[in-house]
PDB file of C-alpha atoms in Angstrom:
ATOM      1  CA  MET A  13     -23.607  26.381  -7.229  1.00 58.00           C
ATOM      2  CA  GLU A  14     -22.277  26.902 -10.738  1.00 78.00           C
ATOM      3  CA  LEU A  15     -23.764  24.812 -13.545  1.00 72.00           C
ATOM      4  CA  ALA A  16     -20.392  23.211 -14.291  1.00 71.00           C
ATOM      5  CA  LYS A  17     -20.032  22.088 -10.663  1.00 72.00           C
ATOM      6  CA  VAL A  18     -23.572  20.712 -10.603  1.00 72.00           C
ATOM      7  CA  THR A  19     -22.927  18.795 -13.814  1.00 75.00           C
ATOM      8  CA  ALA A  20     -19.661  17.368 -12.481  1.00 77.00           C
ATOM      9  CA  LEU A  21     -21.346  16.332  -9.235  1.00 76.00           C
ATOM     10  CA  LEU A  22     -24.183  14.616 -11.103  1.00 81.00           C
ATOM     11  CA  LYS A  23     -21.720  12.717 -13.286  1.00 81.00           C
ATOM     12  CA  ALA A  24     -19.679  11.675 -10.272  1.00 82.00           C
ATOM     13  CA  THR A  25     -22.786  10.569  -8.391  1.00 85.00           C
ATOM     14  CA  THR A  26     -23.967   8.507 -11.352  1.00 85.00           C
ATOM     15  CA  LEU A  27     -20.560   6.873 -11.617  1.00 82.00           C
ATOM     16  CA  GLU A  28     -20.520   6.141  -7.872  1.00 85.00           C
ATOM     17  CA  ALA A  29     -23.900   4.416  -8.185  1.00 88.00           C
ATOM     18  CA  ALA A  30     -22.641   2.309 -11.096  1.00 85.00           C
ATOM     19  CA  VAL A  31     -19.473   1.366  -9.209  1.00 82.00           C
ATOM     20  CA  LEU A  32     -21.489   0.438  -6.130  1.00 82.00           C
ATOM     21  CA  THR A  33     -23.687  -1.842  -8.234  1.00 87.00           C
ATOM     22  CA  GLY A  34     -20.599  -3.496  -9.676  1.00 84.00           C
ATOM     23  CA  ARG A  35     -19.147  -3.910  -6.194  1.00 75.00           C
ATOM     24  CA  LEU A  36     -22.256  -5.717  -4.985  1.00 80.00           C
ATOM     25  CA  VAL A  37     -22.117  -8.078  -7.966  1.00 85.00           C
ATOM     26  CA  LEU A  38     -18.418  -8.846  -7.551  1.00 76.00           C
ATOM     27  CA  TYR A  39     -18.304  -8.917  -3.748  1.00 74.00           C
ATOM     28  CA  PRO A  40     -18.965 -12.678  -3.403  1.00 80.00           C
ATOM     29  CA  SER A  41     -15.959 -13.429  -5.627  1.00 76.00           C
ATOM     30  CA  GLY A  42     -13.668 -11.724  -3.142  1.00 71.00           C
ATOM     31  CA  ILE A  43     -14.915 -13.320   0.059  1.00 72.00           C
ATOM     32  CA  VAL A  44     -12.509 -16.259  -0.069  1.00 70.00           C
ATOM     33  CA  PRO A  45      -8.984 -15.040   0.814  1.00 71.00           C
ATOM     34  CA  GLU A  46      -6.467 -15.112  -2.011  1.00 73.00           C
ATOM     35  CA  ARG A  47      -3.948 -17.939  -1.957  1.00 68.00           C
ATOM     36  CA  LEU A  48      -0.314 -17.153  -2.639  1.00 62.00           C
ATOM     37  CA  ALA A  49       1.484 -19.037  -5.384  1.00 56.00           C
ATOM     38  CA  ALA A  50       3.127 -22.237  -4.235  1.00 50.00           C
ATOM     39  CA  ALA A  51       6.774 -22.023  -3.253  1.00 48.00           C
ATOM     40  CA  GLY A  52       9.426 -23.666  -5.398  1.00 49.00           C
ATOM     41  CA  PRO A  53      11.241 -26.936  -4.629  1.00 46.00           C
ATOM     42  CA  ASP A  54      12.652 -26.997  -1.103  1.00 46.00           C
ATOM     43  CA  ASP A  55      10.909 -23.653  -0.499  1.00 48.00           C
ATOM     44  CA  ALA A  56      13.201 -21.918  -2.971  1.00 47.00           C
ATOM     45  CA  PRO A  57      11.948 -18.540  -4.250  1.00 51.00           C
ATOM     46  CA  VAL A  58       9.873 -18.575  -7.428  1.00 51.00           C
ATOM     47  CA  PRO A  59      11.364 -15.960  -9.805  1.00 52.00           C
ATOM     48  CA  LEU A  60       8.952 -13.473 -11.337  1.00 49.00           C
ATOM     49  CA  ALA A  61       8.229 -13.870 -15.030  1.00 45.00           C
ATOM     50  CA  GLY A  62      10.616 -11.642 -16.968  1.00 48.00           C
ATOM     51  CA  ASP A  63      11.572  -8.642 -14.901  1.00 59.00           C
ATOM     52  CA  GLY A  64       8.101  -8.364 -13.436  1.00 65.00           C
ATOM     53  CA  GLY A  65       8.910  -5.318 -11.338  1.00 82.00           C
ATOM     54  CA  ARG A  66       8.460  -5.354  -7.592  1.00 92.00           C
ATOM     55  CA  PRO A  67       5.559  -7.387  -6.228  1.00 96.00           C
ATOM     56  CA  VAL A  68       2.467  -5.267  -5.583  1.00 97.00           C
ATOM     57  CA  VAL A  69       0.306  -5.770  -2.497  1.00 97.00           C
ATOM     58  CA  LEU A  70      -3.248  -4.359  -2.525  1.00 97.00           C
ATOM     59  CA  LEU A  71      -5.343  -3.438   0.538  1.00 96.00           C
ATOM     60  CA  HIS A  72      -9.067  -2.764   0.268  1.00 94.00           C
ATOM     61  CA  GLY A  73     -11.100  -0.341   2.351  1.00 91.00           C
ATOM     62  CA  PHE A  74     -13.551  -0.749   5.210  1.00 90.00           C
ATOM     63  CA  VAL A  75     -16.227  -3.493   4.701  1.00 81.00           C
ATOM     64  CA  ASP A  76     -14.810  -4.235   1.252  1.00 84.00           C
ATOM     65  CA  ASN A  77     -12.708  -7.089  -0.123  1.00 86.00           C
ATOM     66  CA  ARG A  78     -10.140  -7.848  -2.801  1.00 86.00           C
ATOM     67  CA  SER A  79     -12.746  -7.849  -5.577  1.00 89.00           C
ATOM     68  CA  VAL A  80     -12.556  -4.041  -5.623  1.00 92.00           C
ATOM     69  CA  PHE A  81      -9.159  -4.295  -7.329  1.00 94.00           C
ATOM     70  CA  LEU A  82     -10.234  -6.458 -10.277  1.00 92.00           C
ATOM     71  CA  LEU A  83      -9.693  -3.743 -12.901  1.00 94.00           C
ATOM     72  CA  LEU A  84      -6.537  -2.406 -11.288  1.00 96.00           C
ATOM     73  CA  ARG A  85      -5.025  -5.884 -11.204  1.00 94.00           C
ATOM     74  CA  ARG A  86      -5.657  -6.228 -14.916  1.00 94.00           C
ATOM     75  CA  ALA A  87      -4.017  -2.875 -15.563  1.00 95.00           C
ATOM     76  CA  LEU A  88      -0.996  -3.893 -13.491  1.00 95.00           C
ATOM     77  CA  ALA A  89      -0.704  -7.188 -15.365  1.00 94.00           C
ATOM     78  CA  ARG A  90      -0.853  -5.445 -18.741  1.00 94.00           C
ATOM     79  CA  HIS A  91       1.849  -3.119 -17.485  1.00 92.00           C
ATOM     80  CA  GLY A  92       4.167  -6.022 -16.700  1.00 91.00           C
ATOM     81  CA  ARG A  93       3.509  -6.427 -12.988  1.00 91.00           C
ATOM     82  CA  HIS A  94       3.356 -10.212 -12.801  1.00 86.00           C
ATOM     83  CA  HIS A  95       3.066 -10.696  -9.063  1.00 92.00           C
ATOM     84  CA  VAL A  96       0.090  -8.910  -7.507  1.00 95.00           C
ATOM     85  CA  VAL A  97      -1.506 -10.103  -4.269  1.00 94.00           C
ATOM     86  CA  SER A  98      -4.254  -8.826  -1.991  1.00 90.00           C
ATOM     87  CA  LEU A  99      -4.631  -8.752   1.759  1.00 88.00           C
ATOM     88  CA  ASP A 100      -8.132  -9.263   3.114  1.00 86.00           C
ATOM     89  CA  TYR A 101      -8.897  -8.154   6.646  1.00 83.00           C
ATOM     90  CA  SER A 102     -12.168  -8.549   8.491  1.00 79.00           C
ATOM     91  CA  PRO A 103     -14.319  -5.524   9.378  1.00 73.00           C
ATOM     92  CA  LEU A 104     -14.938  -7.344  12.659  1.00 78.00           C
ATOM     93  CA  MET A 105     -11.427  -6.620  13.894  1.00 82.00           C
ATOM     94  CA  GLY A 106     -11.241  -3.831  16.430  1.00 84.00           C
ATOM     95  CA  ASP A 107      -7.856  -2.288  15.694  1.00 93.00           C
ATOM     96  CA  LEU A 108      -6.208  -1.386  12.401  1.00 94.00           C
ATOM     97  CA  ARG A 109      -2.855  -2.120  14.044  1.00 96.00           C
ATOM     98  CA  THR A 110      -3.823  -5.793  13.900  1.00 94.00           C
ATOM     99  CA  ALA A 111      -4.348  -5.497  10.156  1.00 93.00           C
ATOM    100  CA  ALA A 112      -0.984  -3.724   9.840  1.00 96.00           C
ATOM    101  CA  GLU A 113       0.736  -6.595  11.618  1.00 96.00           C
ATOM    102  CA  ALA A 114      -0.989  -9.101   9.319  1.00 94.00           C
ATOM    103  CA  LEU A 115       0.150  -7.022   6.348  1.00 96.00           C
ATOM    104  CA  GLY A 116       3.736  -7.274   7.561  1.00 97.00           C
ATOM    105  CA  ARG A 117       3.497 -11.067   7.758  1.00 95.00           C
ATOM    106  CA  ARG A 118       1.943 -11.220   4.294  1.00 94.00           C
ATOM    107  CA  ILE A 119       4.728  -9.120   2.829  1.00 97.00           C
ATOM    108  CA  GLU A 120       7.402 -11.342   4.356  1.00 97.00           C
ATOM    109  CA  VAL A 121       5.805 -14.373   2.681  1.00 95.00           C
ATOM    110  CA  VAL A 122       5.591 -12.561  -0.666  1.00 95.00           C
ATOM    111  CA  LEU A 123       9.246 -11.555  -0.496  1.00 96.00           C
ATOM    112  CA  ALA A 124      10.340 -15.043   0.492  1.00 95.00           C
ATOM    113  CA  ARG A 125       8.413 -16.594  -2.393  1.00 93.00           C
ATOM    114  CA  THR A 126       9.610 -14.149  -5.035  1.00 93.00           C
ATOM    115  CA  GLY A 127      13.191 -13.642  -3.901  1.00 94.00           C
ATOM    116  CA  ARG A 128      12.673  -9.882  -3.839  1.00 95.00           C
ATOM    117  CA  THR A 129      13.638  -7.442  -1.101  1.00 95.00           C
ATOM    118  CA  GLU A 130      10.901  -4.814  -1.587  1.00 96.00           C
ATOM    119  CA  VAL A 131       7.250  -4.528  -2.541  1.00 97.00           C
ATOM    120  CA  ASP A 132       4.963  -1.715  -3.611  1.00 97.00           C
ATOM    121  CA  LEU A 133       1.693  -1.124  -1.749  1.00 98.00           C
ATOM    122  CA  VAL A 134      -1.633   0.282  -2.950  1.00 98.00           C
ATOM    123  CA  GLY A 135      -4.300   0.973  -0.349  1.00 97.00           C
ATOM    124  CA  HIS A 136      -7.826   2.280  -0.812  1.00 97.00           C
ATOM    125  CA  SER A 137      -9.440   4.282   2.000  1.00 96.00           C
ATOM    126  CA  LEU A 138      -8.810   2.491   5.323  1.00 95.00           C
ATOM    127  CA  GLY A 139      -6.425   0.146   3.506  1.00 96.00           C
ATOM    128  CA  GLY A 140      -4.094   3.067   2.882  1.00 97.00           C
ATOM    129  CA  LEU A 141      -4.109   3.903   6.569  1.00 97.00           C
ATOM    130  CA  VAL A 142      -3.290   0.286   7.470  1.00 97.00           C
ATOM    131  CA  ALA A 143      -0.395   0.335   5.006  1.00 98.00           C
ATOM    132  CA  ARG A 144       0.866   3.655   6.307  1.00 98.00           C
ATOM    133  CA  TYR A 145       0.832   2.357   9.890  1.00 98.00           C
ATOM    134  CA  TYR A 146       2.887  -0.654   8.817  1.00 98.00           C
ATOM    135  CA  VAL A 147       5.415   1.549   7.035  1.00 98.00           C
ATOM    136  CA  GLN A 148       5.759   4.210   9.740  1.00 98.00           C
ATOM    137  CA  ARG A 149       5.236   2.308  12.968  1.00 97.00           C
ATOM    138  CA  LEU A 150       6.258  -1.299  12.237  1.00 98.00           C
ATOM    139  CA  ASP A 151       9.495  -0.669  10.309  1.00 97.00           C
ATOM    140  CA  GLY A 152       7.779  -1.444   7.023  1.00 98.00           C
ATOM    141  CA  ASP A 153       9.816   1.227   5.241  1.00 97.00           C
ATOM    142  CA  ALA A 154      12.566  -1.386   4.955  1.00 97.00           C
ATOM    143  CA  ARG A 155      10.220  -3.502   2.828  1.00 97.00           C
ATOM    144  CA  VAL A 156       8.059  -0.984   0.956  1.00 98.00           C
ATOM    145  CA  ARG A 157       9.490   1.059  -1.901  1.00 97.00           C
ATOM    146  CA  THR A 158       6.328   2.983  -2.798  1.00 97.00           C
ATOM    147  CA  LEU A 159       3.000   3.317  -1.000  1.00 98.00           C
ATOM    148  CA  VAL A 160       0.071   4.634  -3.039  1.00 98.00           C
ATOM    149  CA  THR A 161      -3.053   5.646  -1.131  1.00 98.00           C
ATOM    150  CA  LEU A 162      -6.464   6.273  -2.692  1.00 98.00           C
ATOM    151  CA  GLY A 163      -8.953   8.367  -0.763  1.00 97.00           C
ATOM    152  CA  THR A 164      -7.308   7.599   2.583  1.00 98.00           C
ATOM    153  CA  PRO A 165      -8.259   9.691   5.651  1.00 97.00           C
ATOM    154  CA  HIS A 166      -4.711  10.703   6.550  1.00 98.00           C
ATOM    155  CA  ALA A 167      -5.963  13.543   8.759  1.00 97.00           C
ATOM    156  CA  GLY A 168      -9.209  11.795   9.738  1.00 97.00           C
ATOM    157  CA  THR A 169     -12.654  12.103   8.191  1.00 96.00           C
ATOM    158  CA  SER A 170     -15.638  13.777   9.844  1.00 94.00           C
ATOM    159  CA  VAL A 171     -18.220  12.223   7.515  1.00 92.00           C
ATOM    160  CA  ALA A 172     -21.522  11.651   9.265  1.00 86.00           C
ATOM    161  CA  ALA A 173     -23.078   8.170   9.145  1.00 79.00           C
ATOM    162  CA  PRO A 174     -25.709   6.640  11.437  1.00 77.00           C
ATOM    163  CA  LEU A 175     -24.125   4.511  14.190  1.00 70.00           C
ATOM    164  CA  ALA A 176     -20.772   4.573  12.364  1.00 79.00           C
ATOM    165  CA  ASP A 177     -18.818   5.611  15.441  1.00 85.00           C
ATOM    166  CA  ALA A 178     -19.949   2.438  17.183  1.00 86.00           C
ATOM    167  CA  HIS A 179     -17.304   0.609  15.148  1.00 90.00           C
ATOM    168  CA  PRO A 180     -13.743   0.894  16.514  1.00 92.00           C
ATOM    169  CA  LEU A 181     -12.198   1.065  13.036  1.00 92.00           C
ATOM    170  CA  VAL A 182     -14.367   4.056  12.189  1.00 92.00           C
ATOM    171  CA  ARG A 183     -13.330   5.757  15.416  1.00 94.00           C
ATOM    172  CA  GLN A 184      -9.698   5.230  14.448  1.00 95.00           C
ATOM    173  CA  MET A 185     -10.388   7.127  11.221  1.00 95.00           C
ATOM    174  CA  ARG A 186     -11.752  10.157  13.077  1.00 96.00           C
ATOM    175  CA  PRO A 187      -9.643  13.324  13.444  1.00 96.00           C
ATOM    176  CA  GLY A 188      -7.506  13.214  16.560  1.00 95.00           C
ATOM    177  CA  SER A 189      -7.742   9.436  17.108  1.00 96.00           C
ATOM    178  CA  GLU A 190      -4.887   7.709  18.903  1.00 97.00           C
ATOM    179  CA  VAL A 191      -3.816   5.982  15.691  1.00 97.00           C
ATOM    180  CA  LEU A 192      -3.712   9.252  13.744  1.00 98.00           C
ATOM    181  CA  ARG A 193      -1.726  10.871  16.531  1.00 98.00           C
ATOM    182  CA  GLU A 194       0.801   8.029  16.259  1.00 98.00           C
ATOM    183  CA  LEU A 195       1.053   8.569  12.515  1.00 98.00           C
ATOM    184  CA  ALA A 196       1.525  12.310  13.003  1.00 97.00           C
ATOM    185  CA  ALA A 197       4.519  11.668  15.269  1.00 97.00           C
ATOM    186  CA  PRO A 198       8.048  12.202  13.901  1.00 96.00           C
ATOM    187  CA  ALA A 199       9.208   9.586  11.388  1.00 96.00           C
ATOM    188  CA  PRO A 200      12.815  10.549  10.646  1.00 95.00           C
ATOM    189  CA  GLY A 201      14.597   8.562   7.996  1.00 96.00           C
ATOM    190  CA  CYS A 202      11.489   6.874   6.580  1.00 97.00           C
ATOM    191  CA  ARG A 203      12.604   5.329   3.292  1.00 96.00           C
ATOM    192  CA  THR A 204       9.243   4.729   1.616  1.00 97.00           C
ATOM    193  CA  ARG A 205       7.891   7.039  -1.100  1.00 97.00           C
ATOM    194  CA  PHE A 206       4.249   8.047  -0.610  1.00 98.00           C
ATOM    195  CA  VAL A 207       1.838   9.018  -3.380  1.00 98.00           C
ATOM    196  CA  SER A 208      -1.602  10.107  -2.188  1.00 98.00           C
ATOM    197  CA  PHE A 209      -4.533  10.434  -4.594  1.00 98.00           C
ATOM    198  CA  TRP A 210      -7.380  12.598  -3.288  1.00 97.00           C
ATOM    199  CA  SER A 211     -10.581  13.588  -5.051  1.00 97.00           C
ATOM    200  CA  ASP A 212     -12.376  16.915  -5.020  1.00 94.00           C
ATOM    201  CA  LEU A 213     -15.730  15.062  -5.122  1.00 94.00           C
ATOM    202  CA  ASP A 214     -15.008  12.444  -2.443  1.00 95.00           C
ATOM    203  CA  ARG A 215     -18.064  12.469  -0.154  1.00 93.00           C
ATOM    204  CA  ILE A 216     -16.507  10.017   2.326  1.00 94.00           C
ATOM    205  CA  MET A 217     -13.501  12.210   3.028  1.00 96.00           C
ATOM    206  CA  VAL A 218     -14.752  15.243   4.977  1.00 96.00           C
ATOM    207  CA  PRO A 219     -13.174  17.608   4.245  1.00 96.00           C
ATOM    208  CA  VAL A 220     -11.856  16.268   0.944  1.00 96.00           C
ATOM    209  CA  GLU A 221      -8.372  17.564   1.749  1.00 97.00           C
ATOM    210  CA  THR A 222      -8.099  15.055   4.593  1.00 97.00           C
ATOM    211  CA  ALA A 223      -7.014  12.515   1.976  1.00 97.00           C
ATOM    212  CA  ARG A 224      -3.893  14.579   1.320  1.00 98.00           C
ATOM    213  CA  LEU A 225      -0.842  13.325   3.171  1.00 98.00           C
ATOM    214  CA  ASP A 226       1.150  16.099   4.817  1.00 97.00           C
ATOM    215  CA  HIS A 227       4.005  15.070   7.094  1.00 97.00           C
ATOM    216  CA  PRO A 228       7.357  16.860   7.383  1.00 96.00           C
ATOM    217  CA  ASP A 229       9.404  13.644   7.603  1.00 97.00           C
ATOM    218  CA  LEU A 230       7.846  11.771   4.686  1.00 97.00           C
ATOM    219  CA  LEU A 231       8.618  11.931   0.969  1.00 96.00           C
ATOM    220  CA  VAL A 232       5.082  12.634  -0.258  1.00 97.00           C
ATOM    221  CA  HIS A 233       3.492  13.557  -3.582  1.00 96.00           C
ATOM    222  CA  ASN A 234      -0.200  14.434  -3.465  1.00 97.00           C
ATOM    223  CA  VAL A 235      -2.256  14.064  -6.637  1.00 97.00           C
ATOM    224  CA  ARG A 236      -5.634  15.780  -6.883  1.00 96.00           C
ATOM    225  CA  VAL A 237      -8.231  13.807  -8.830  1.00 96.00           C
ATOM    226  CA  SER A 238     -11.032  15.824 -10.385  1.00 93.00           C
ATOM    227  CA  GLY A 239     -14.559  14.687 -11.099  1.00 91.00           C
ATOM    228  CA  ILE A 240     -14.874  11.242  -9.461  1.00 94.00           C
ATOM    229  CA  GLY A 241     -15.970  10.031  -6.057  1.00 95.00           C
ATOM    230  CA  HIS A 242     -14.616   7.759  -3.352  1.00 95.00           C
ATOM    231  CA  LEU A 243     -15.761   4.399  -4.724  1.00 94.00           C
ATOM    232  CA  ALA A 244     -14.471   5.104  -8.226  1.00 95.00           C
ATOM    233  CA  LEU A 245     -10.874   5.729  -7.176  1.00 97.00           C
ATOM    234  CA  PRO A 246      -9.697   2.074  -7.381  1.00 96.00           C
ATOM    235  CA  VAL A 247     -11.471   1.396 -10.682  1.00 94.00           C
ATOM    236  CA  HIS A 248     -11.169   4.539 -12.768  1.00 95.00           C
ATOM    237  CA  PRO A 249      -8.734   4.221 -15.719  1.00 94.00           C
ATOM    238  CA  THR A 250      -7.315   7.709 -15.183  1.00 95.00           C
ATOM    239  CA  VAL A 251      -6.396   6.846 -11.600  1.00 97.00           C
ATOM    240  CA  ALA A 252      -5.020   3.469 -12.688  1.00 96.00           C
ATOM    241  CA  SER A 253      -2.710   5.243 -15.139  1.00 96.00           C
ATOM    242  CA  GLY A 254      -1.565   7.538 -12.347  1.00 96.00           C
ATOM    243  CA  ILE A 255      -0.868   4.558 -10.097  1.00 97.00           C
ATOM    244  CA  LEU A 256       1.221   2.882 -12.786  1.00 96.00           C
ATOM    245  CA  ARG A 257       3.257   6.061 -13.264  1.00 95.00           C
ATOM    246  CA  ALA A 258       3.730   6.384  -9.512  1.00 96.00           C
ATOM    247  CA  LEU A 259       4.979   2.812  -9.186  1.00 95.00           C
ATOM    248  CA  ASP A 260       7.329   3.206 -12.145  1.00 92.00           C
ATOM    249  CA  ALA A 261       8.704   6.566 -11.131  1.00 85.00           C
ATOM    250  CA  GLY A 262      12.310   6.616 -10.047  1.00 45.00           C
ATOM    251  CA  GLU A 263      12.107   9.640  -7.805  1.00 39.00           C
ATOM    252  CA  GLY A 264       8.348  10.211  -7.517  1.00 41.00           C
ATOM    253  CA  VAL A 265       5.613  11.971  -9.399  1.00 43.00           C
ATOM    254  CA  GLU A 266       5.076  15.671  -9.563  1.00 45.00           C
ATOM    255  CA  GLU A 267       2.298  17.022  -7.395  1.00 48.00           C
ATOM    256  CA  GLY A 268      -0.533  17.714  -9.768  1.00 54.00           C
ATOM    257  CA  THR A 269      -4.027  16.981 -10.964  1.00 54.00           C
ATOM    258  CA  ALA A 270      -5.649  13.963 -12.567  1.00 57.00           C
ATOM    259  CA  GLU A 271      -8.766  14.878 -14.478  1.00 50.00           C
ATOM    260  CA  GLY A 272     -11.372  12.166 -14.136  1.00 47.00           C
ATOM    261  CA  ALA A 273     -14.675  13.608 -15.304  1.00 39.00           C
ATOM    262  CA  SER A 274     -13.513  14.325 -18.834  1.00 37.00           C
ATOM    263  CA  SER A 275     -12.791  10.635 -19.430  1.00 36.00           C
ATOM    264  CA  VAL A 276     -16.048   9.328 -18.011  1.00 34.00           C
ATOM    265  CA  ALA A 277     -18.572   8.424 -20.682  1.00 27.00           C
TER     266      ALA A 277
END
């Protein structure tokens, strides 16, 4: 292996360890589900402050919670996104379709309380797959303008982990699962824009290209992230900047590369 690749891998591994430590510290703060803002008088919608953009709904990955999006939420707020909510789903559930249905109900509440007709979605890992199922299979494209996925196993991951396949959600993320076959089915007329961030050093996505979204019926822009791992995707400032551009884009972002390692201290 070339010295440059070894150096990049060591930096990414160090960053992953730091992110994991931060996750463990913050995890308790995200255990209690987030409460939506109270509705207005007589259940009238509560207008967003200023323009506020579309509401943004965040979905965490497997065995994670909303605390993973702490830094991204701050970036969204600084960027003028004044209504950001998270959906927590239990790792004890046996079917991601159940989480997708819960996502749909959550979105309907958000739209009713903000008076908007569309939201944007950001999903990390399994969360991106849940969001994609909602958009493609539960008519969510009528509600979702842009779906951003971060390290999501769109084609299924073959990563090896002891006893992992005992969990039904993990089995649904394996290549060839029933859920992935449903998502690979035709989706003509899907109105949602998809932006998929995938990392060349993601050790959870095996192979790393599985986090690319390739579907002939979907409007997709894949963005390759260089130099960071799976856990860092929701917290890295370079990725956050890419997410903000993706959500702001009128017609989508160009397929390209986001360099992560160069901005990591």
